[in-house]
Amino acid sequence: RFFDVVAGGEASLQPLLEAALRGETIRREGIRLESRGIVSYWDQVYSPLLQDGKIIGVVDVCTDATDR
């Protein structure tokens, strides 16, 4: 499950996932995530995954931008 991997990111990431599930492609830079007291920043793209014209999932491409 997605939020098992990014525990603590639900509040900032849930709206992005929901938008992608509605058919939008979302691009965000410098999303702040904190998990187990560790803060990191991510550039992320969420895009709907289509099969036969139906959304069957979400593709998430992310890059660690913490050092930037």
PDB file of C-alpha atoms in Angstrom:
ATOM      1  CA  ARG A   1       0.000   0.000   0.000  1.00  0.00           C
ATOM      2  CA  PHE A   2       1.232   3.448  -0.976  1.00  0.00           C
ATOM      3  CA  PHE A   3       0.954   5.053   2.459  1.00  0.00           C
ATOM      4  CA  ASP A   4       2.835   2.184   4.087  1.00  0.00           C
ATOM      5  CA  VAL A   5       5.843   3.327   2.047  1.00  0.00           C
ATOM      6  CA  VAL A   6       5.355   7.054   2.691  1.00  0.00           C
ATOM      7  CA  ALA A   7       4.002   6.952   6.226  1.00  0.00           C
ATOM      8  CA  GLY A   8       3.174  10.445   7.418  1.00  0.00           C
ATOM      9  CA  GLY A   9       2.556  11.752   3.903  1.00  0.00           C
ATOM     10  CA  GLU A  10      -1.186  11.216   3.793  1.00  0.00           C
ATOM     11  CA  ALA A  11      -2.208  14.843   4.352  1.00  0.00           C
ATOM     12  CA  SER A  12      -0.055  16.255   1.560  1.00  0.00           C
ATOM     13  CA  LEU A  13      -0.211  13.368  -0.928  1.00  0.00           C
ATOM     14  CA  GLN A  14      -3.824  12.147  -0.717  1.00  0.00           C
ATOM     15  CA  PRO A  15      -5.221  15.124  -2.691  1.00  0.00           C
ATOM     16  CA  LEU A  16      -2.629  14.561  -5.435  1.00  0.00           C
ATOM     17  CA  LEU A  17      -3.511  10.878  -5.737  1.00  0.00           C
ATOM     18  CA  GLU A  18      -7.220  11.664  -5.830  1.00  0.00           C
ATOM     19  CA  ALA A  19      -6.666  14.209  -8.625  1.00  0.00           C
ATOM     20  CA  ALA A  20      -4.721  11.630 -10.650  1.00  0.00           C
ATOM     21  CA  LEU A  21      -7.516   9.097 -10.121  1.00  0.00           C
ATOM     22  CA  ARG A  22      -9.895  11.689 -11.617  1.00  0.00           C
ATOM     23  CA  GLY A  23      -7.717  11.816 -14.753  1.00  0.00           C
ATOM     24  CA  GLU A  24      -5.367  14.728 -14.051  1.00  0.00           C
ATOM     25  CA  THR A  25      -1.587  14.656 -14.382  1.00  0.00           C
ATOM     26  CA  ILE A  26      -0.093  16.421 -11.359  1.00  0.00           C
ATOM     27  CA  ARG A  27       3.448  17.828 -11.082  1.00  0.00           C
ATOM     28  CA  ARG A  28       4.767  19.235  -7.789  1.00  0.00           C
ATOM     29  CA  GLU A  29       8.228  20.263  -6.670  1.00  0.00           C
ATOM     30  CA  GLY A  30       9.630  20.285  -3.160  1.00  0.00           C
ATOM     31  CA  ILE A  31       6.846  18.390  -1.408  1.00  0.00           C
ATOM     32  CA  ARG A  32       7.816  18.185   2.268  1.00  0.00           C
ATOM     33  CA  LEU A  33       7.405  14.776   3.886  1.00  0.00           C
ATOM     34  CA  GLU A  34       8.196  13.792   7.450  1.00  0.00           C
ATOM     35  CA  SER A  35       8.374  10.185   8.536  1.00  0.00           C
ATOM     36  CA  ARG A  36       9.674   8.945  11.875  1.00  0.00           C
ATOM     37  CA  GLY A  37      11.154  12.387  12.567  1.00  0.00           C
ATOM     38  CA  ILE A  38      13.070  12.541   9.273  1.00  0.00           C
ATOM     39  CA  VAL A  39      12.197  15.426   6.920  1.00  0.00           C
ATOM     40  CA  SER A  40      12.734  15.070   3.186  1.00  0.00           C
ATOM     41  CA  TYR A  41      11.636  16.950   0.061  1.00  0.00           C
ATOM     42  CA  TRP A  42      10.432  15.367  -3.182  1.00  0.00           C
ATOM     43  CA  ASP A  43       9.640  16.365  -6.751  1.00  0.00           C
ATOM     44  CA  GLN A  44       6.702  14.238  -7.847  1.00  0.00           C
ATOM     45  CA  VAL A  45       4.558  13.499 -10.876  1.00  0.00           C
ATOM     46  CA  TYR A  46       1.295  11.587 -10.587  1.00  0.00           C
ATOM     47  CA  SER A  47      -0.386  10.441 -13.780  1.00  0.00           C
ATOM     48  CA  PRO A  48      -3.436   8.261 -14.354  1.00  0.00           C
ATOM     49  CA  LEU A  49      -2.732   4.779 -15.687  1.00  0.00           C
ATOM     50  CA  LEU A  50      -5.253   3.930 -18.388  1.00  0.00           C
ATOM     51  CA  GLN A  51      -6.397   0.639 -19.854  1.00  0.00           C
ATOM     52  CA  ASP A  52      -9.115   0.557 -22.495  1.00  0.00           C
ATOM     53  CA  GLY A  53      -9.922   4.192 -21.671  1.00  0.00           C
ATOM     54  CA  LYS A  54     -10.474   3.498 -17.963  1.00  0.00           C
ATOM     55  CA  ILE A  55      -8.295   4.628 -15.077  1.00  0.00           C
ATOM     56  CA  ILE A  56      -6.923   1.510 -13.406  1.00  0.00           C
ATOM     57  CA  GLY A  57      -4.229   3.082 -11.249  1.00  0.00           C
ATOM     58  CA  VAL A  58      -1.735   5.888 -10.803  1.00  0.00           C
ATOM     59  CA  VAL A  59       1.876   6.116 -11.931  1.00  0.00           C
ATOM     60  CA  ASP A  60       4.022   7.961  -9.359  1.00  0.00           C
ATOM     61  CA  VAL A  61       7.458   9.181 -10.397  1.00  0.00           C
ATOM     62  CA  CYS A  62       9.407  10.893  -7.639  1.00  0.00           C
ATOM     63  CA  THR A  63      12.884  12.321  -7.212  1.00  0.00           C
ATOM     64  CA  ASP A  64      14.512  13.055  -3.865  1.00  0.00           C
ATOM     65  CA  ALA A  65      15.084  16.828  -3.818  1.00  0.00           C
ATOM     66  CA  THR A  66      16.227  17.082  -0.192  1.00  0.00           C
ATOM     67  CA  ASP A  67      19.766  18.177  -1.037  1.00  0.00           C
ATOM     68  CA  ARG A  68      18.485  20.917  -3.319  1.00  0.00           C
TER      69      ARG A  68
END
